[in-house]
PDB file of C-alpha atoms in Angstrom:
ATOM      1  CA  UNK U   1     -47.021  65.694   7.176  1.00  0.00           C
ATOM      2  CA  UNK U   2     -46.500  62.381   8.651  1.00  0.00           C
ATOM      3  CA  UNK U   3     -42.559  61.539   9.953  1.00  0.00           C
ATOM      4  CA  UNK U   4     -41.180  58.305   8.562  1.00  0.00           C
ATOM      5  CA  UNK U   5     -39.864  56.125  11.266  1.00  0.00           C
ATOM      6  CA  UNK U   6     -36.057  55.432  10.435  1.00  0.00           C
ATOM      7  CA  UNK U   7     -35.722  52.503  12.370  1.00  0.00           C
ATOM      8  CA  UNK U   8     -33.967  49.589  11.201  1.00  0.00           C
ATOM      9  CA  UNK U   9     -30.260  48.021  10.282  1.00  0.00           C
ATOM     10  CA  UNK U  10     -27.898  49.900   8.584  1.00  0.00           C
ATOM     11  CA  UNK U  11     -25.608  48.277   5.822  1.00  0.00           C
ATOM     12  CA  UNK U  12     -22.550  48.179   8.415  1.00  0.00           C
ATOM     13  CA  UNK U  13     -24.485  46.716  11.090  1.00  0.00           C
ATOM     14  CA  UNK U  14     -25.354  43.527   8.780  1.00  0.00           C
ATOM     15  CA  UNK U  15     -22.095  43.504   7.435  1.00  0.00           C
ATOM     16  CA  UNK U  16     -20.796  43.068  10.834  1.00  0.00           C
ATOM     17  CA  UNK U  17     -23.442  40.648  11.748  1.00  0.00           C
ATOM     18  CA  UNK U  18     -22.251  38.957   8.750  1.00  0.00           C
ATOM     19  CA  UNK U  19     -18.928  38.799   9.928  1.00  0.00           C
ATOM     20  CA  UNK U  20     -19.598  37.467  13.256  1.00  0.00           C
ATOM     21  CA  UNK U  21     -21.680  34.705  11.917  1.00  0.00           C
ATOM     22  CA  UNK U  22     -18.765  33.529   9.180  1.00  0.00           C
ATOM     23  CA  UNK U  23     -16.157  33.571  11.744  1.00  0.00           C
ATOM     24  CA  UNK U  24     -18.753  30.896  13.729  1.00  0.00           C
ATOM     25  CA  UNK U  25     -19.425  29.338  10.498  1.00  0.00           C
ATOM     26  CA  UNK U  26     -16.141  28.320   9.282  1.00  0.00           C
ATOM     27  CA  UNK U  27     -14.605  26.033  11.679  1.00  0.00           C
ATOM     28  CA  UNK U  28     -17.635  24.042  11.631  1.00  0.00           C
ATOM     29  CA  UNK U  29     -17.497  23.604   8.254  1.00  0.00           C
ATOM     30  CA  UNK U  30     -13.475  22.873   8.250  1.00  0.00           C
ATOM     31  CA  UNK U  31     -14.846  19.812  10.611  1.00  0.00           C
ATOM     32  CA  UNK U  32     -17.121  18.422   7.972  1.00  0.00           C
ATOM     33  CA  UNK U  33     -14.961  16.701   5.587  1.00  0.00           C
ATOM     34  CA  UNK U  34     -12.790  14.969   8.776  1.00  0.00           C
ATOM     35  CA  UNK U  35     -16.254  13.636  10.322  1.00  0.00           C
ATOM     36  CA  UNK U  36     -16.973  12.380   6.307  1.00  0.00           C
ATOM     37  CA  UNK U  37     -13.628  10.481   6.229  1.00  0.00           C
ATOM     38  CA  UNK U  38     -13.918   9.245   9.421  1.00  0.00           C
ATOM     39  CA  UNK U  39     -17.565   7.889   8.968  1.00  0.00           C
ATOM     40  CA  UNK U  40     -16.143   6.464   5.553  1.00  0.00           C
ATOM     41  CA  UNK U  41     -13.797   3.957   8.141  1.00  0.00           C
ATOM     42  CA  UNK U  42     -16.383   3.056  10.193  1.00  0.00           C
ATOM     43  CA  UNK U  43     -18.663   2.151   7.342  1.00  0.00           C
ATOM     44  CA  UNK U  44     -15.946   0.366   5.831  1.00  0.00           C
ATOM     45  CA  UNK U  45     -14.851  -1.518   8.624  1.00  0.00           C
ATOM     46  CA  UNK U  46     -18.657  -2.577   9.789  1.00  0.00           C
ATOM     47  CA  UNK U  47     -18.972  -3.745   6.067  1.00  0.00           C
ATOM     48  CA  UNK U  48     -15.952  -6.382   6.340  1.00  0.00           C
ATOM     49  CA  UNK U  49     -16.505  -7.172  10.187  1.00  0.00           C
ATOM     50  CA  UNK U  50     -20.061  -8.158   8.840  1.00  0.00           C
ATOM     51  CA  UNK U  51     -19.028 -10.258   5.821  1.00  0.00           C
ATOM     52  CA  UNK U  52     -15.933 -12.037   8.476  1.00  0.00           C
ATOM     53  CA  UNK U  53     -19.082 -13.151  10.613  1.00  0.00           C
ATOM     54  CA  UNK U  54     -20.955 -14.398   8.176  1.00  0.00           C
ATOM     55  CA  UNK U  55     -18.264 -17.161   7.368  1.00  0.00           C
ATOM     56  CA  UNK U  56     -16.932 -17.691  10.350  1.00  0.00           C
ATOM     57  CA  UNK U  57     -20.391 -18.722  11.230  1.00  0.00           C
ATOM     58  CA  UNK U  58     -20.587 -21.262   7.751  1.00  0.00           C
ATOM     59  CA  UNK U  59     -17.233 -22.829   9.323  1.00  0.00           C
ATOM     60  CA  UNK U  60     -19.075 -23.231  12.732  1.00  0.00           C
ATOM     61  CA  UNK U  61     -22.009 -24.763  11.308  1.00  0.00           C
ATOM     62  CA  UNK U  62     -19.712 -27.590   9.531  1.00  0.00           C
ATOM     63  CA  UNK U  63     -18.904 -30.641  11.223  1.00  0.00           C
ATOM     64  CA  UNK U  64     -15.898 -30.795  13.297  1.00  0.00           C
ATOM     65  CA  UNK U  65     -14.489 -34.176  11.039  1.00  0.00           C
ATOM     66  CA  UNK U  66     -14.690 -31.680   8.208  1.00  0.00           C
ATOM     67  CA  UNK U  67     -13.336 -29.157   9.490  1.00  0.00           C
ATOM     68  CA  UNK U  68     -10.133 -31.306  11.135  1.00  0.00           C
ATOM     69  CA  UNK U  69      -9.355 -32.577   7.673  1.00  0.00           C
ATOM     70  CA  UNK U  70      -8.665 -29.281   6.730  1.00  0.00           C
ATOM     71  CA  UNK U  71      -5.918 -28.451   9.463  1.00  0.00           C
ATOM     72  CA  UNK U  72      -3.178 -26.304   8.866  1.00  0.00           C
ATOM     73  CA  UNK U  73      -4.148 -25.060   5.421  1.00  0.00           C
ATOM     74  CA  UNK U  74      -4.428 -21.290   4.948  1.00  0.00           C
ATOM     75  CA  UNK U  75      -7.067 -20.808   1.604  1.00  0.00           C
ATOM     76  CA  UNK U  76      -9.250 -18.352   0.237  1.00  0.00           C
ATOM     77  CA  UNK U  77     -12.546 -19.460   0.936  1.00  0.00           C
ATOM     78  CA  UNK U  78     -13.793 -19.259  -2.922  1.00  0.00           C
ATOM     79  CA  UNK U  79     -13.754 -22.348  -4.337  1.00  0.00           C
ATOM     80  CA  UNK U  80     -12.024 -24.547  -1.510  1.00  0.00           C
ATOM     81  CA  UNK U  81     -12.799 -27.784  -0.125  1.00  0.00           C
ATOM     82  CA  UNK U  82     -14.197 -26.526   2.447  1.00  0.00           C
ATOM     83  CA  UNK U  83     -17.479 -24.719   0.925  1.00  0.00           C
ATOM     84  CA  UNK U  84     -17.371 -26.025  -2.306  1.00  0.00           C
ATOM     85  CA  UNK U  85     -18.231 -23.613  -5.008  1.00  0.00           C
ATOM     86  CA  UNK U  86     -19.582 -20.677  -3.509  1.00  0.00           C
ATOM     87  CA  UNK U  87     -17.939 -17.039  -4.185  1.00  0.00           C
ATOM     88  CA  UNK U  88     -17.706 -15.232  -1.279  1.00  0.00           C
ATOM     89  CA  UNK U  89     -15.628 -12.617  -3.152  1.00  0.00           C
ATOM     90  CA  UNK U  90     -16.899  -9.213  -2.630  1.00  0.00           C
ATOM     91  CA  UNK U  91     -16.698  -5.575  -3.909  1.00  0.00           C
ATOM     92  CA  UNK U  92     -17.124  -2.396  -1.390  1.00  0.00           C
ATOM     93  CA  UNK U  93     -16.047   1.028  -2.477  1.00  0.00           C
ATOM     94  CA  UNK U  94     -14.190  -0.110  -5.764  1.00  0.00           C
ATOM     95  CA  UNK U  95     -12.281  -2.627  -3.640  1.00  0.00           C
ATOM     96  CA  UNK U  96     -12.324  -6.367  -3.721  1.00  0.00           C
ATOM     97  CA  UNK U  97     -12.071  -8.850  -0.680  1.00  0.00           C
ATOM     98  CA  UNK U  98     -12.034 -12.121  -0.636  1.00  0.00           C
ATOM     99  CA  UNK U  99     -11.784 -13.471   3.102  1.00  0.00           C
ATOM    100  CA  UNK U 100      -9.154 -16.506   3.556  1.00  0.00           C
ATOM    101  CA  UNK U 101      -9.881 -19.327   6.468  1.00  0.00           C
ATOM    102  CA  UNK U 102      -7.112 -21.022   8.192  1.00  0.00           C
ATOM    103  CA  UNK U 103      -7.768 -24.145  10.751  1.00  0.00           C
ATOM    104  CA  UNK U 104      -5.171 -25.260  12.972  1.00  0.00           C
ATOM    105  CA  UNK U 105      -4.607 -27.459  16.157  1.00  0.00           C
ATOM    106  CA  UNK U 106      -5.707 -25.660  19.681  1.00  0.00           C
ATOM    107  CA  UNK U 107      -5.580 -28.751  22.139  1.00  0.00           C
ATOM    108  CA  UNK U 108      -2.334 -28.992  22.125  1.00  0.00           C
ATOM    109  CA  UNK U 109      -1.644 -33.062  21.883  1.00  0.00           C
ATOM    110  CA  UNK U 110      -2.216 -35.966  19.190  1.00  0.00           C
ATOM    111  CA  UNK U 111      -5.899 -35.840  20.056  1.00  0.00           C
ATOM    112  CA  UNK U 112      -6.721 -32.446  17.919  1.00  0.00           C
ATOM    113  CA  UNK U 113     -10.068 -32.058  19.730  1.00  0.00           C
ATOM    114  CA  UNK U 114      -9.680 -28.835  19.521  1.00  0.00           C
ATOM    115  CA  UNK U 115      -9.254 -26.424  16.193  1.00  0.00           C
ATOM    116  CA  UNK U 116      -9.014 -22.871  15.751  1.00  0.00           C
ATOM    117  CA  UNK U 117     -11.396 -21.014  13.311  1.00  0.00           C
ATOM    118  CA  UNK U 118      -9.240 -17.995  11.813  1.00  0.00           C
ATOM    119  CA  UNK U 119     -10.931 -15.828   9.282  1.00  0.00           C
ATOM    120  CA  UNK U 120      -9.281 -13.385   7.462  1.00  0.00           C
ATOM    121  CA  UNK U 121     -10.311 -10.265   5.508  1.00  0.00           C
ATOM    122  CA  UNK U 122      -8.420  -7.141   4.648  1.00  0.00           C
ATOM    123  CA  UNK U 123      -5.841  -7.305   7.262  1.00  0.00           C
ATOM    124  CA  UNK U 124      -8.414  -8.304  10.011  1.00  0.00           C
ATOM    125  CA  UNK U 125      -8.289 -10.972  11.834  1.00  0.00           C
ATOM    126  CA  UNK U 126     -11.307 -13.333  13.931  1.00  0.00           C
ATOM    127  CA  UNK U 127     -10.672 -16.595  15.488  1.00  0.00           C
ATOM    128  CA  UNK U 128     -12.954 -18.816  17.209  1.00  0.00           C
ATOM    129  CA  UNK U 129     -12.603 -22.234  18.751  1.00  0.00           C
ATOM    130  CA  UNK U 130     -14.313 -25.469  18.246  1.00  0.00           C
ATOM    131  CA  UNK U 131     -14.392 -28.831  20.194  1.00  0.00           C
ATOM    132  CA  UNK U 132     -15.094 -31.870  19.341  1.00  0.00           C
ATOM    133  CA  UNK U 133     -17.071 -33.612  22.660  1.00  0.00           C
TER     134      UNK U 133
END
């Protein structure tokens, strides 16, 4: 008669390996929906620094006499004088932003040779300069 070999785990030894793996398992887990929330922000925040670019470059590429007849007014940038008719209104995770532009003196004296180029979206803020020479 031929002796089966009883080799092998026993139901307490994977229980325990069980165990040892969970307790490994669960804080990594617990770190998941942080990482999510955080990567949610980032998106979020790429998104609107992306869309801020965009028109702060259309305002660069206008002419600087356009641009100084529009000094000191703070306006959405949806149907204003400066771009005309196009909607730069946008939605992004069941929000809706519309970025506002606001041009003001920079130089400093009667000449306004210089203007600053604010664009702003959802609390953000970018500002860029632009010289008439």
């Amino acid at each position: 008669m031929i002796k089966l070999s009883s080799s092998g785990f026993t139901l307490f030894e994977i229980i325990v390996a069980m165990f040892v793996i969970s307790i490994a398992v669960i804080p990594m887990m617990q770190s998941f929906g942080p990482t999510m929330m955080t990567a949610g922000a980032v998106e979020k925040t790429a998104v609107l620094t992306n869309q801020a670019r965009a028109t702060m470059e259309r305002l660069l590429a206008l002419d600087f006499d356009t641009l100084k007849l529009k000094l000191a007014e703070v306006q959405p940038l949806s149907g204003n004088a400066v771009f005309g008719d196009s909607d730069e209104t946008f939605t992004f995770e069941a929000g809706t932003y519309s970025p506002a532009i606001t041009i003001s003196d920079a130089s400093g004296d009667a000449s306004k040779t210089l203007l600053d180029l604010t664009v702003s979206l959802a609390g953000m803020n970018f500002s860029t300069r632009k010289a008439d020479y």
